[in-house]
Amino acid sequence: MERIFGLLRSGYRSLALAGVIALGLAGASIPDARAADGRFYVGLNVPIMFIDDTESTTTGAQALNIRAPDERQRYKAKSTSEYDTGFKIAGTAGYEFDGGLRVEGELFFARAGVDKVTYSGVPMVGKVDVPISGTADQLGGFANVWYDIGTWPNWIPFIGGGIGFVRVDQGDLDYNSNTLFRTIVAARAGQQFAQNLPPVPEISTTDTVFAYHLSAGVGYRLTHNVILQASYRFQSASDLEFEAKNDTGTIDVNSGLRAHFLEVGVRYRF
């Protein structure tokens, strides 16, 4: 299973090669059953999702005493978040042109549990494991462009991608946001002193950022109007930022999100 998971993570690197091969095969495809005229379609995809271990940087400044809120201890650490296998539900609506080109809009919801968060490079400590439970959600939309590469005779390979946005919501995660700073202070001044620190501010749980995806797959024409499809998708969102501020401290968390999807879906052509 670990080997399969590793292959899924690196699979997006082969999308460019797959696209070249597919375009080369396009010239050898036999006459297909694509519509002679353009037509609208709607679709539904229900994939499983694998999220890469996410690297984040946490930067903070926190007061050691509530009576001196401006005298703050600065700290910085990197963290790695590990995710469970998740799921996604996506609805699409598009238009296919004569010749195989398709354009569509997509809206989706995805969810995955967070399995573990580990801070590294913590001053005087090294690594800190933070107990965590709950799920992180994604809500987003893409403008997609696809190219259907002929049929063999009812199989329809396709390649494409899209750009759009992803809103990441970590509001369902349950963990102690004080753990990192209190661990640092405990290593310097002792556990008893660390227990009396002012609480760090609550970190924001949502951010919306630009995202893109690259995909390749194959459809099967079940009827003239119904096409089943399976595909692989690599999706990336960067520059996620979660912030916090109160009278005694500030926190900034910068991160990204890279995910892999094995998608199964259906399209209905009108």
mmCIF file of C-alpha atoms in Angstrom:
data_model
loop_
_atom_site.group_PDB
_atom_site.id
_atom_site.type_symbol
_atom_site.label_atom_id
_atom_site.label_comp_id
_atom_site.label_asym_id
_atom_site.label_seq_id
_atom_site.Cartn_x
_atom_site.Cartn_y
_atom_site.Cartn_z
ATOM 1 C CA MET A 1 0.000 0.000 0.000
ATOM 2 C CA GLU A 2 2.822 2.413 0.835
ATOM 3 C CA ARG A 3 4.360 1.795 -2.578
ATOM 4 C CA ILE A 4 1.030 2.460 -4.314
ATOM 5 C CA PHE A 5 0.554 5.628 -2.315
ATOM 6 C CA GLY A 6 4.022 6.797 -3.325
ATOM 7 C CA LEU A 7 3.258 6.193 -6.969
ATOM 8 C CA LEU A 8 0.069 8.213 -6.686
ATOM 9 C CA ARG A 9 1.988 11.118 -5.227
ATOM 10 C CA SER A 10 4.495 11.216 -8.044
ATOM 11 C CA GLY A 11 2.027 10.370 -10.800
ATOM 12 C CA TYR A 12 1.460 13.955 -11.895
ATOM 13 C CA ARG A 13 5.019 14.052 -13.250
ATOM 14 C CA SER A 14 4.006 11.634 -15.969
ATOM 15 C CA LEU A 15 1.022 13.692 -17.142
ATOM 16 C CA ALA A 16 3.096 15.648 -19.652
ATOM 17 C CA LEU A 17 4.487 12.442 -21.162
ATOM 18 C CA ALA A 18 1.012 10.911 -21.223
ATOM 19 C CA GLY A 19 -0.279 13.931 -23.074
ATOM 20 C CA VAL A 20 2.428 13.674 -25.742
ATOM 21 C CA ILE A 21 1.733 9.971 -26.251
ATOM 22 C CA ALA A 22 -2.012 10.557 -26.392
ATOM 23 C CA LEU A 23 -1.685 13.302 -28.984
ATOM 24 C CA GLY A 24 0.506 11.045 -31.049
ATOM 25 C CA LEU A 25 -2.106 8.318 -30.930
ATOM 26 C CA ALA A 26 -4.801 10.763 -31.955
ATOM 27 C CA GLY A 27 -3.677 10.585 -35.558
ATOM 28 C CA ALA A 28 -4.068 6.825 -35.546
ATOM 29 C CA SER A 29 -7.560 6.750 -34.022
ATOM 30 C CA ILE A 30 -10.328 5.183 -36.021
ATOM 31 C CA PRO A 31 -13.385 7.252 -36.931
ATOM 32 C CA ASP A 32 -15.249 8.020 -33.747
ATOM 33 C CA ALA A 33 -18.791 8.625 -32.607
ATOM 34 C CA ARG A 34 -18.317 12.158 -31.341
ATOM 35 C CA ALA A 35 -21.126 14.548 -32.084
ATOM 36 C CA ALA A 36 -21.051 16.147 -35.513
ATOM 37 C CA ASP A 37 -22.470 19.249 -33.847
ATOM 38 C CA GLY A 38 -21.648 20.791 -30.487
ATOM 39 C CA ARG A 39 -23.820 19.948 -27.527
ATOM 40 C CA PHE A 40 -24.182 20.692 -23.838
ATOM 41 C CA TYR A 41 -23.559 18.169 -21.077
ATOM 42 C CA VAL A 42 -23.606 17.804 -17.294
ATOM 43 C CA GLY A 43 -21.503 15.473 -15.168
ATOM 44 C CA LEU A 44 -20.809 14.099 -11.716
ATOM 45 C CA ASN A 45 -17.463 12.857 -10.336
ATOM 46 C CA VAL A 46 -16.913 11.034 -7.041
ATOM 47 C CA PRO A 47 -13.167 10.459 -6.579
ATOM 48 C CA ILE A 48 -11.001 9.412 -3.685
ATOM 49 C CA MET A 49 -8.341 11.907 -2.603
ATOM 50 C CA PHE A 50 -4.739 11.543 -1.429
ATOM 51 C CA ILE A 51 -3.172 14.699 0.019
ATOM 52 C CA ASP A 52 0.608 15.035 0.129
ATOM 53 C CA ASP A 53 2.205 15.672 3.506
ATOM 54 C CA THR A 54 1.790 19.432 3.815
ATOM 55 C CA GLU A 55 4.749 21.616 4.785
ATOM 56 C CA SER A 56 3.947 24.811 6.694
ATOM 57 C CA THR A 57 5.891 27.589 8.406
ATOM 58 C CA THR A 58 4.621 29.034 11.687
ATOM 59 C CA THR A 59 5.921 32.419 12.835
ATOM 60 C CA GLY A 60 4.787 33.930 16.120
ATOM 61 C CA ALA A 61 5.400 36.596 18.732
ATOM 62 C CA GLN A 62 3.884 36.015 22.161
ATOM 63 C CA ALA A 63 4.012 37.827 25.513
ATOM 64 C CA LEU A 64 5.326 35.857 28.504
ATOM 65 C CA ASN A 65 3.272 37.900 30.960
ATOM 66 C CA ILE A 66 -0.159 39.400 30.469
ATOM 67 C CA ARG A 67 0.994 42.433 32.442
ATOM 68 C CA ALA A 68 3.647 43.185 29.805
ATOM 69 C CA PRO A 69 1.861 42.476 26.502
ATOM 70 C CA ASP A 70 4.403 44.390 24.411
ATOM 71 C CA GLU A 71 7.399 42.368 25.624
ATOM 72 C CA ARG A 72 7.072 39.384 23.319
ATOM 73 C CA GLN A 73 9.078 36.257 22.664
ATOM 74 C CA ARG A 74 9.471 35.570 18.945
ATOM 75 C CA TYR A 75 9.547 32.007 17.613
ATOM 76 C CA LYS A 76 9.464 30.138 14.319
ATOM 77 C CA ALA A 77 9.098 26.488 13.328
ATOM 78 C CA LYS A 78 8.252 24.311 10.351
ATOM 79 C CA SER A 79 5.482 21.755 10.532
ATOM 80 C CA THR A 80 4.348 18.725 8.548
ATOM 81 C CA SER A 81 0.683 17.712 8.433
ATOM 82 C CA GLU A 82 -0.269 14.158 7.467
ATOM 83 C CA TYR A 83 -3.732 13.428 6.059
ATOM 84 C CA ASP A 84 -5.964 10.379 5.855
ATOM 85 C CA THR A 85 -7.432 9.313 2.525
ATOM 86 C CA GLY A 86 -10.311 11.658 1.685
ATOM 87 C CA PHE A 87 -13.134 12.043 -0.786
ATOM 88 C CA LYS A 88 -14.496 14.618 -3.205
ATOM 89 C CA ILE A 89 -17.830 15.283 -4.907
ATOM 90 C CA ALA A 90 -17.798 17.407 -8.055
ATOM 91 C CA GLY A 91 -20.527 18.592 -10.396
ATOM 92 C CA THR A 92 -19.793 19.855 -13.904
ATOM 93 C CA ALA A 93 -21.602 21.567 -16.752
ATOM 94 C CA GLY A 94 -20.009 22.109 -20.120
ATOM 95 C CA TYR A 95 -20.132 22.270 -23.874
ATOM 96 C CA GLU A 96 -18.386 19.955 -26.323
ATOM 97 C CA PHE A 97 -17.386 21.268 -29.714
ATOM 98 C CA ASP A 98 -17.059 19.352 -32.943
ATOM 99 C CA GLY A 99 -13.544 17.882 -33.049
ATOM 100 C CA GLY A 100 -13.140 16.842 -29.428
ATOM 101 C CA LEU A 101 -12.602 20.109 -27.562
ATOM 102 C CA ARG A 102 -14.691 20.576 -24.401
ATOM 103 C CA VAL A 103 -14.997 23.506 -21.990
ATOM 104 C CA GLU A 104 -16.745 23.252 -18.657
ATOM 105 C CA GLY A 105 -17.298 24.739 -15.236
ATOM 106 C CA GLU A 106 -16.810 22.638 -12.128
ATOM 107 C CA LEU A 107 -17.850 23.039 -8.491
ATOM 108 C CA PHE A 108 -16.612 20.636 -5.823
ATOM 109 C CA PHE A 109 -16.476 19.762 -2.147
ATOM 110 C CA ALA A 110 -13.699 17.633 -0.636
ATOM 111 C CA ARG A 111 -12.880 16.414 2.878
ATOM 112 C CA ALA A 112 -10.002 14.556 4.538
ATOM 113 C CA GLY A 113 -9.061 13.843 8.146
ATOM 114 C CA VAL A 114 -5.803 15.201 9.549
ATOM 115 C CA ASP A 115 -3.834 12.340 11.052
ATOM 116 C CA LYS A 116 -0.788 14.060 12.549
ATOM 117 C CA VAL A 117 1.045 17.393 12.883
ATOM 118 C CA THR A 118 4.771 17.468 13.660
ATOM 119 C CA TYR A 119 6.800 20.644 14.241
ATOM 120 C CA SER A 120 10.499 20.532 13.402
ATOM 121 C CA GLY A 121 13.357 22.942 13.987
ATOM 122 C CA VAL A 122 11.877 23.980 17.338
ATOM 123 C CA PRO A 123 14.513 25.884 19.390
ATOM 124 C CA MET A 124 16.068 23.726 22.160
ATOM 125 C CA VAL A 125 13.528 20.959 21.474
ATOM 126 C CA GLY A 126 13.869 19.709 17.887
ATOM 127 C CA LYS A 127 10.526 18.042 17.137
ATOM 128 C CA VAL A 128 7.115 18.488 18.715
ATOM 129 C CA ASP A 129 4.173 16.195 17.925
ATOM 130 C CA VAL A 130 0.805 17.895 18.386
ATOM 131 C CA PRO A 131 -2.216 15.617 18.993
ATOM 132 C CA ILE A 132 -4.909 16.527 16.487
ATOM 133 C CA SER A 133 -8.229 15.169 15.265
ATOM 134 C CA GLY A 134 -10.964 16.244 12.898
ATOM 135 C CA THR A 135 -11.231 17.062 9.207
ATOM 136 C CA ALA A 136 -10.147 19.749 6.768
ATOM 137 C CA ASP A 137 -12.565 20.710 3.984
ATOM 138 C CA GLN A 138 -12.119 22.143 0.524
ATOM 139 C CA LEU A 139 -14.757 24.034 -1.467
ATOM 140 C CA GLY A 140 -13.867 25.335 -4.873
ATOM 141 C CA GLY A 141 -14.460 25.805 -8.540
ATOM 142 C CA PHE A 142 -12.540 25.413 -11.802
ATOM 143 C CA ALA A 143 -12.815 26.503 -15.406
ATOM 144 C CA ASN A 144 -11.689 23.402 -17.318
ATOM 145 C CA VAL A 145 -10.590 22.661 -20.875
ATOM 146 C CA TRP A 146 -10.525 19.058 -22.175
ATOM 147 C CA TYR A 147 -9.575 17.352 -25.393
ATOM 148 C CA ASP A 148 -11.232 14.033 -26.315
ATOM 149 C CA ILE A 149 -8.794 12.042 -28.456
ATOM 150 C CA GLY A 150 -10.957 9.976 -30.796
ATOM 151 C CA THR A 151 -12.487 6.625 -29.825
ATOM 152 C CA TRP A 152 -11.315 2.963 -29.891
ATOM 153 C CA PRO A 153 -14.218 2.387 -30.865
ATOM 154 C CA ASN A 154 -16.239 3.447 -27.777
ATOM 155 C CA TRP A 155 -13.267 4.275 -25.544
ATOM 156 C CA ILE A 156 -12.480 8.000 -25.424
ATOM 157 C CA PRO A 157 -9.087 9.021 -23.972
ATOM 158 C CA PHE A 158 -8.913 12.632 -22.823
ATOM 159 C CA ILE A 159 -6.436 15.106 -21.365
ATOM 160 C CA GLY A 160 -6.873 18.560 -19.909
ATOM 161 C CA GLY A 161 -6.722 20.827 -16.914
ATOM 162 C CA GLY A 162 -8.206 23.854 -15.272
ATOM 163 C CA ILE A 163 -7.664 26.940 -13.143
ATOM 164 C CA GLY A 164 -9.817 28.327 -10.369
ATOM 165 C CA PHE A 165 -9.969 28.717 -6.617
ATOM 166 C CA VAL A 166 -10.044 26.572 -3.483
ATOM 167 C CA ARG A 167 -11.389 27.623 -0.090
ATOM 168 C CA VAL A 168 -9.721 25.573 2.642
ATOM 169 C CA ASP A 169 -11.632 25.284 5.934
ATOM 170 C CA GLN A 170 -9.890 23.823 8.982
ATOM 171 C CA GLY A 171 -12.594 24.811 11.441
ATOM 172 C CA ASP A 172 -13.372 21.189 12.383
ATOM 173 C CA LEU A 173 -9.817 20.451 13.551
ATOM 174 C CA ASP A 174 -9.401 19.897 17.286
ATOM 175 C CA TYR A 175 -5.947 20.574 18.727
ATOM 176 C CA ASN A 176 -4.206 22.755 21.321
ATOM 177 C CA SER A 177 -2.761 25.805 19.573
ATOM 178 C CA ASN A 178 -0.740 26.637 22.712
ATOM 179 C CA THR A 179 1.387 23.471 22.467
ATOM 180 C CA LEU A 180 4.214 24.819 20.305
ATOM 181 C CA PHE A 181 4.888 28.041 22.225
ATOM 182 C CA ARG A 182 4.515 26.454 25.654
ATOM 183 C CA THR A 183 6.940 23.684 24.681
ATOM 184 C CA ILE A 184 9.526 26.284 23.643
ATOM 185 C CA VAL A 185 9.126 28.258 26.878
ATOM 186 C CA ALA A 186 9.159 25.114 29.021
ATOM 187 C CA ALA A 187 12.522 24.131 27.525
ATOM 188 C CA ARG A 188 13.943 27.532 28.451
ATOM 189 C CA ALA A 189 12.268 28.402 31.744
ATOM 190 C CA GLY A 190 10.634 25.235 33.025
ATOM 191 C CA GLN A 191 7.251 23.571 32.796
ATOM 192 C CA GLN A 192 5.707 25.448 35.711
ATOM 193 C CA PHE A 193 6.464 28.826 34.157
ATOM 194 C CA ALA A 194 5.088 27.687 30.792
ATOM 195 C CA GLN A 195 1.760 26.656 32.313
ATOM 196 C CA ASN A 196 1.081 30.242 33.432
ATOM 197 C CA LEU A 197 1.583 31.866 30.031
ATOM 198 C CA PRO A 198 -1.173 33.949 28.429
ATOM 199 C CA PRO A 199 -2.989 31.847 25.809
ATOM 200 C CA VAL A 200 -1.887 32.307 22.217
ATOM 201 C CA PRO A 201 -4.507 33.818 19.870
ATOM 202 C CA GLU A 202 -6.914 31.555 18.012
ATOM 203 C CA ILE A 203 -5.674 30.935 14.463
ATOM 204 C CA SER A 204 -8.054 31.680 11.588
ATOM 205 C CA THR A 205 -9.461 28.530 10.041
ATOM 206 C CA THR A 206 -10.207 29.505 6.421
ATOM 207 C CA ASP A 207 -8.416 30.900 3.390
ATOM 208 C CA THR A 208 -9.245 31.095 -0.312
ATOM 209 C CA VAL A 209 -6.457 30.862 -2.896
ATOM 210 C CA PHE A 210 -5.752 30.279 -6.582
ATOM 211 C CA ALA A 211 -5.500 26.633 -7.645
ATOM 212 C CA TYR A 212 -4.935 24.572 -10.780
ATOM 213 C CA HIS A 213 -5.123 20.944 -11.865
ATOM 214 C CA LEU A 214 -3.829 18.662 -14.626
ATOM 215 C CA SER A 215 -5.711 15.508 -15.564
ATOM 216 C CA ALA A 216 -5.784 12.544 -17.924
ATOM 217 C CA GLY A 217 -8.259 9.714 -18.256
ATOM 218 C CA VAL A 218 -10.550 7.657 -20.430
ATOM 219 C CA GLY A 219 -14.283 7.649 -21.054
ATOM 220 C CA TYR A 220 -16.528 4.809 -22.209
ATOM 221 C CA ARG A 221 -19.598 5.517 -24.337
ATOM 222 C CA LEU A 222 -22.341 3.521 -22.616
ATOM 223 C CA THR A 223 -25.020 5.024 -24.869
ATOM 224 C CA HIS A 224 -25.044 7.907 -27.312
ATOM 225 C CA ASN A 225 -25.856 10.261 -24.432
ATOM 226 C CA VAL A 226 -24.164 8.620 -21.433
ATOM 227 C CA ILE A 227 -20.376 8.442 -21.014
ATOM 228 C CA LEU A 228 -18.695 6.793 -18.048
ATOM 229 C CA GLN A 229 -15.183 7.986 -17.226
ATOM 230 C CA ALA A 230 -12.186 7.339 -14.991
ATOM 231 C CA SER A 231 -9.198 9.648 -14.595
ATOM 232 C CA TYR A 232 -6.210 10.746 -12.557
ATOM 233 C CA ARG A 233 -5.892 14.376 -11.391
ATOM 234 C CA PHE A 234 -3.082 16.340 -9.788
ATOM 235 C CA GLN A 235 -4.273 19.481 -8.016
ATOM 236 C CA SER A 236 -2.218 22.234 -6.393
ATOM 237 C CA ALA A 237 -3.023 25.310 -4.302
ATOM 238 C CA SER A 238 -0.360 27.571 -2.834
ATOM 239 C CA ASP A 239 0.025 30.636 -0.605
ATOM 240 C CA LEU A 240 -2.471 29.512 2.017
ATOM 241 C CA GLU A 241 -2.201 31.820 5.018
ATOM 242 C CA PHE A 242 -3.831 31.475 8.419
ATOM 243 C CA GLU A 243 -3.411 34.332 10.898
ATOM 244 C CA ALA A 244 -4.116 35.124 14.528
ATOM 245 C CA LYS A 245 -3.872 38.230 16.687
ATOM 246 C CA ASN A 246 -4.869 39.298 20.176
ATOM 247 C CA ASP A 247 -3.606 41.672 22.859
ATOM 248 C CA THR A 248 -0.678 39.431 23.778
ATOM 249 C CA GLY A 249 0.456 37.819 20.536
ATOM 250 C CA THR A 250 0.362 37.184 16.797
ATOM 251 C CA ILE A 251 0.721 34.038 14.693
ATOM 252 C CA ASP A 252 1.178 33.573 10.925
ATOM 253 C CA VAL A 253 0.966 30.138 9.293
ATOM 254 C CA ASN A 254 1.931 29.836 5.596
ATOM 255 C CA SER A 255 1.217 26.629 3.730
ATOM 256 C CA GLY A 256 0.263 24.968 0.455
ATOM 257 C CA LEU A 257 -1.855 21.998 -0.596
ATOM 258 C CA ARG A 258 -1.096 19.315 -3.181
ATOM 259 C CA ALA A 259 -3.582 16.518 -3.780
ATOM 260 C CA HIS A 260 -4.022 13.513 -6.059
ATOM 261 C CA PHE A 261 -7.399 12.158 -7.154
ATOM 262 C CA LEU A 262 -8.554 8.877 -8.644
ATOM 263 C CA GLU A 263 -11.839 9.925 -10.198
ATOM 264 C CA VAL A 264 -14.837 7.952 -11.391
ATOM 265 C CA GLY A 265 -17.742 9.796 -12.971
ATOM 266 C CA VAL A 266 -20.424 10.087 -15.595
ATOM 267 C CA ARG A 267 -21.356 12.651 -18.253
ATOM 268 C CA TYR A 268 -24.794 13.090 -19.779
ATOM 269 C CA ARG A 269 -24.883 14.721 -23.234
ATOM 270 C CA PHE A 270 -28.066 16.555 -24.262
#
